[in-house]
């Protein structure tokens, strides 16, 4: 019985230690002030996690917008309120779907790659060699990736919303025959730039930080074996998805739950 | 480090696309206009019942939006609702003193808004004045009650 409690206590301490390491890691790498060279490293990472993720994010956005319009139309037409389709599509995309789905796709597309890359660097002792020649791997490897994710995901989220709203337009207006004027004007009268677009962006920034942080930390902190890399990559996707969905609920409750 | 122009161009375009997307969300989706609507004036109106009127609701005149509701509060002198309206500055000094305000509903289930109708008084309303002649919101329960009591008395 005592042994069980000891094991429980040890697990608790391990979790706390890992959290502490992750926090320290974030603080140390986030202050990596970009030099000329560092700026270029950052640019390369934005290209990898941002530009190359555009295709999957935009295509998903288009389909999600189209499905929203289709589902919304069948529901709204029963109440004779299909004019409110634009409002429904825009609000659900801006407030919830764009930040969350873009972050989930980002975790799968870019986060797992970051973990595997940094993990392999650690397993082949490239990180240790860098320290040997006096280059700080946190600054050289981790900081550019962290900042790249922090910038790229909000941009991807904006793209997701824009394409999704256009997809809703394609299905709602072009196919199902909702009047074009009411699609846009209902949207414009109900969407508030600060309250809806702004809060969506805040969500997206939080998710960007969390997803990239989890990805680079899992890569940096893994057991340097091939099994360790595969475990860490899986953990990145699982933890980021759970963190995104959980945080989304908290943020939604704070932003739209009426506690103000 | 090897520098590739196409990659830099790609990132640049990516950022540009983000900014353009944000502009689209601002202008087309949330209907933001860059004209500062600072030129406004305030009127107050007391209603016996505001129904489900909310702050930011439209204020219209002949169907044209001319302002919005900025605040709704309980007036403890009369125990009715005091609604503060913010109207376009160009209407200041143009509305006659006997202008009426009514709470109307857009469609059957739509949002409620305020409709103003001008009267014929030569005096005009200035900033901070109160509209005297108001018409409360139509509350469905009251209508049904009236209808039922009329049916019974017939």
PDB file of C-alpha atoms in Angstrom, chain A residues 36-37 39-44 46-47 49-51 54 79 90 94 140 151-153 155-156 158 161-162 165-166 180 184 187-189 191-193 197 201, chain B residues 1-32 34 56 58 108-109 111:
ATOM      1  CA  UNK A  36      20.704  38.303 -39.413  1.00  0.00           C
ATOM      2  CA  UNK A  37      21.420  34.584 -39.649  1.00  0.00           C
ATOM      3  CA  UNK A  39      16.182  35.680 -39.188  1.00  0.00           C
ATOM      4  CA  UNK A  40      17.002  33.564 -42.199  1.00  0.00           C
ATOM      5  CA  UNK A  41      16.614  30.369 -40.175  1.00  0.00           C
ATOM      6  CA  UNK A  42      13.204  31.632 -39.120  1.00  0.00           C
ATOM      7  CA  UNK A  43      12.271  32.350 -42.722  1.00  0.00           C
ATOM      8  CA  UNK A  44      13.128  28.793 -43.739  1.00  0.00           C
ATOM      9  CA  UNK A  46       8.013  29.685 -41.947  1.00  0.00           C
ATOM     10  CA  UNK A  47       8.385  28.322 -45.440  1.00  0.00           C
ATOM     11  CA  UNK A  49       5.484  24.996 -41.543  1.00  0.00           C
ATOM     12  CA  UNK A  50       3.504  27.782 -43.209  1.00  0.00           C
ATOM     13  CA  UNK A  51       3.768  27.920 -46.976  1.00  0.00           C
ATOM     14  CA  UNK A  54      -1.189  26.047 -47.179  1.00  0.00           C
ATOM     15  CA  UNK A  79     -37.701  27.924 -40.547  1.00  0.00           C
ATOM     16  CA  UNK A  90     -19.094  33.068 -41.019  1.00  0.00           C
ATOM     17  CA  UNK A  94     -14.456  32.621 -37.401  1.00  0.00           C
ATOM     18  CA  UNK A 140      19.899  27.852 -33.442  1.00  0.00           C
ATOM     19  CA  UNK A 151       3.538  33.375 -36.983  1.00  0.00           C
ATOM     20  CA  UNK A 152       2.430  30.732 -39.486  1.00  0.00           C
ATOM     21  CA  UNK A 153      -0.622  29.277 -37.771  1.00  0.00           C
ATOM     22  CA  UNK A 155      -1.937  33.259 -41.128  1.00  0.00           C
ATOM     23  CA  UNK A 156      -3.135  29.754 -41.991  1.00  0.00           C
ATOM     24  CA  UNK A 158      -7.043  33.523 -41.741  1.00  0.00           C
ATOM     25  CA  UNK A 161     -11.685  31.366 -42.766  1.00  0.00           C
ATOM     26  CA  UNK A 162     -11.530  33.200 -46.069  1.00  0.00           C
ATOM     27  CA  UNK A 165     -16.579  31.540 -46.277  1.00  0.00           C
ATOM     28  CA  UNK A 166     -16.039  31.406 -50.027  1.00  0.00           C
ATOM     29  CA  UNK A 180     -26.350  36.735 -52.735  1.00  0.00           C
ATOM     30  CA  UNK A 184     -23.185  38.996 -47.421  1.00  0.00           C
ATOM     31  CA  UNK A 187     -22.901  38.255 -42.427  1.00  0.00           C
ATOM     32  CA  UNK A 188     -21.742  41.841 -42.255  1.00  0.00           C
ATOM     33  CA  UNK A 189     -24.423  42.898 -39.824  1.00  0.00           C
ATOM     34  CA  UNK A 191     -19.925  39.675 -37.527  1.00  0.00           C
ATOM     35  CA  UNK A 192     -18.028  42.032 -35.269  1.00  0.00           C
ATOM     36  CA  UNK A 193     -14.416  42.590 -36.246  1.00  0.00           C
ATOM     37  CA  UNK A 197     -12.386  37.966 -36.017  1.00  0.00           C
ATOM     38  CA  UNK A 201      -7.109  35.365 -33.920  1.00  0.00           C
TER      39      UNK A 201
ATOM     40  CA  UNK B   1      23.789  29.176 -45.589  1.00  0.00           C
ATOM     41  CA  UNK B   2      22.285  28.760 -49.024  1.00  0.00           C
ATOM     42  CA  UNK B   3      19.703  31.386 -49.754  1.00  0.00           C
ATOM     43  CA  UNK B   4      16.978  30.673 -52.214  1.00  0.00           C
ATOM     44  CA  UNK B   5      15.020  33.482 -53.741  1.00  0.00           C
ATOM     45  CA  UNK B   6      11.980  31.329 -54.450  1.00  0.00           C
ATOM     46  CA  UNK B   7      11.670  30.377 -50.793  1.00  0.00           C
ATOM     47  CA  UNK B   8      11.893  33.981 -49.642  1.00  0.00           C
ATOM     48  CA  UNK B   9       9.339  34.901 -52.270  1.00  0.00           C
ATOM     49  CA  UNK B  10       7.087  32.099 -51.064  1.00  0.00           C
ATOM     50  CA  UNK B  11       7.218  33.306 -47.461  1.00  0.00           C
ATOM     51  CA  UNK B  12       6.653  36.878 -48.586  1.00  0.00           C
ATOM     52  CA  UNK B  13       3.595  35.879 -50.588  1.00  0.00           C
ATOM     53  CA  UNK B  14       2.358  33.814 -47.636  1.00  0.00           C
ATOM     54  CA  UNK B  15       2.523  36.821 -45.338  1.00  0.00           C
ATOM     55  CA  UNK B  16       0.908  39.025 -47.948  1.00  0.00           C
ATOM     56  CA  UNK B  17      -1.890  36.497 -48.358  1.00  0.00           C
ATOM     57  CA  UNK B  18      -2.409  36.589 -44.603  1.00  0.00           C
ATOM     58  CA  UNK B  19      -2.696  40.372 -44.558  1.00  0.00           C
ATOM     59  CA  UNK B  20      -5.044  40.363 -47.543  1.00  0.00           C
ATOM     60  CA  UNK B  21      -7.129  37.669 -45.887  1.00  0.00           C
ATOM     61  CA  UNK B  22      -7.423  39.739 -42.725  1.00  0.00           C
ATOM     62  CA  UNK B  23      -8.471  42.723 -44.834  1.00  0.00           C
ATOM     63  CA  UNK B  24     -11.123  40.557 -46.511  1.00  0.00           C
ATOM     64  CA  UNK B  25     -12.393  39.421 -43.108  1.00  0.00           C
ATOM     65  CA  UNK B  26     -12.483  43.020 -41.964  1.00  0.00           C
ATOM     66  CA  UNK B  27     -14.134  44.659 -44.951  1.00  0.00           C
ATOM     67  CA  UNK B  28     -16.258  42.016 -46.587  1.00  0.00           C
ATOM     68  CA  UNK B  29     -17.180  39.737 -43.683  1.00  0.00           C
ATOM     69  CA  UNK B  30     -17.514  42.082 -40.727  1.00  0.00           C
ATOM     70  CA  UNK B  31     -18.524  45.010 -42.901  1.00  0.00           C
ATOM     71  CA  UNK B  32     -16.094  47.446 -41.348  1.00  0.00           C
ATOM     72  CA  UNK B  34     -13.022  53.136 -42.559  1.00  0.00           C
ATOM     73  CA  UNK B  56     -26.294  47.686 -30.749  1.00  0.00           C
ATOM     74  CA  UNK B  58     -30.507  49.278 -35.354  1.00  0.00           C
ATOM     75  CA  UNK B 108     -41.678  36.970 -37.724  1.00  0.00           C
ATOM     76  CA  UNK B 109     -38.785  35.721 -35.614  1.00  0.00           C
ATOM     77  CA  UNK B 111     -34.357  40.808 -34.199  1.00  0.00           C
TER      78      UNK B 111
END
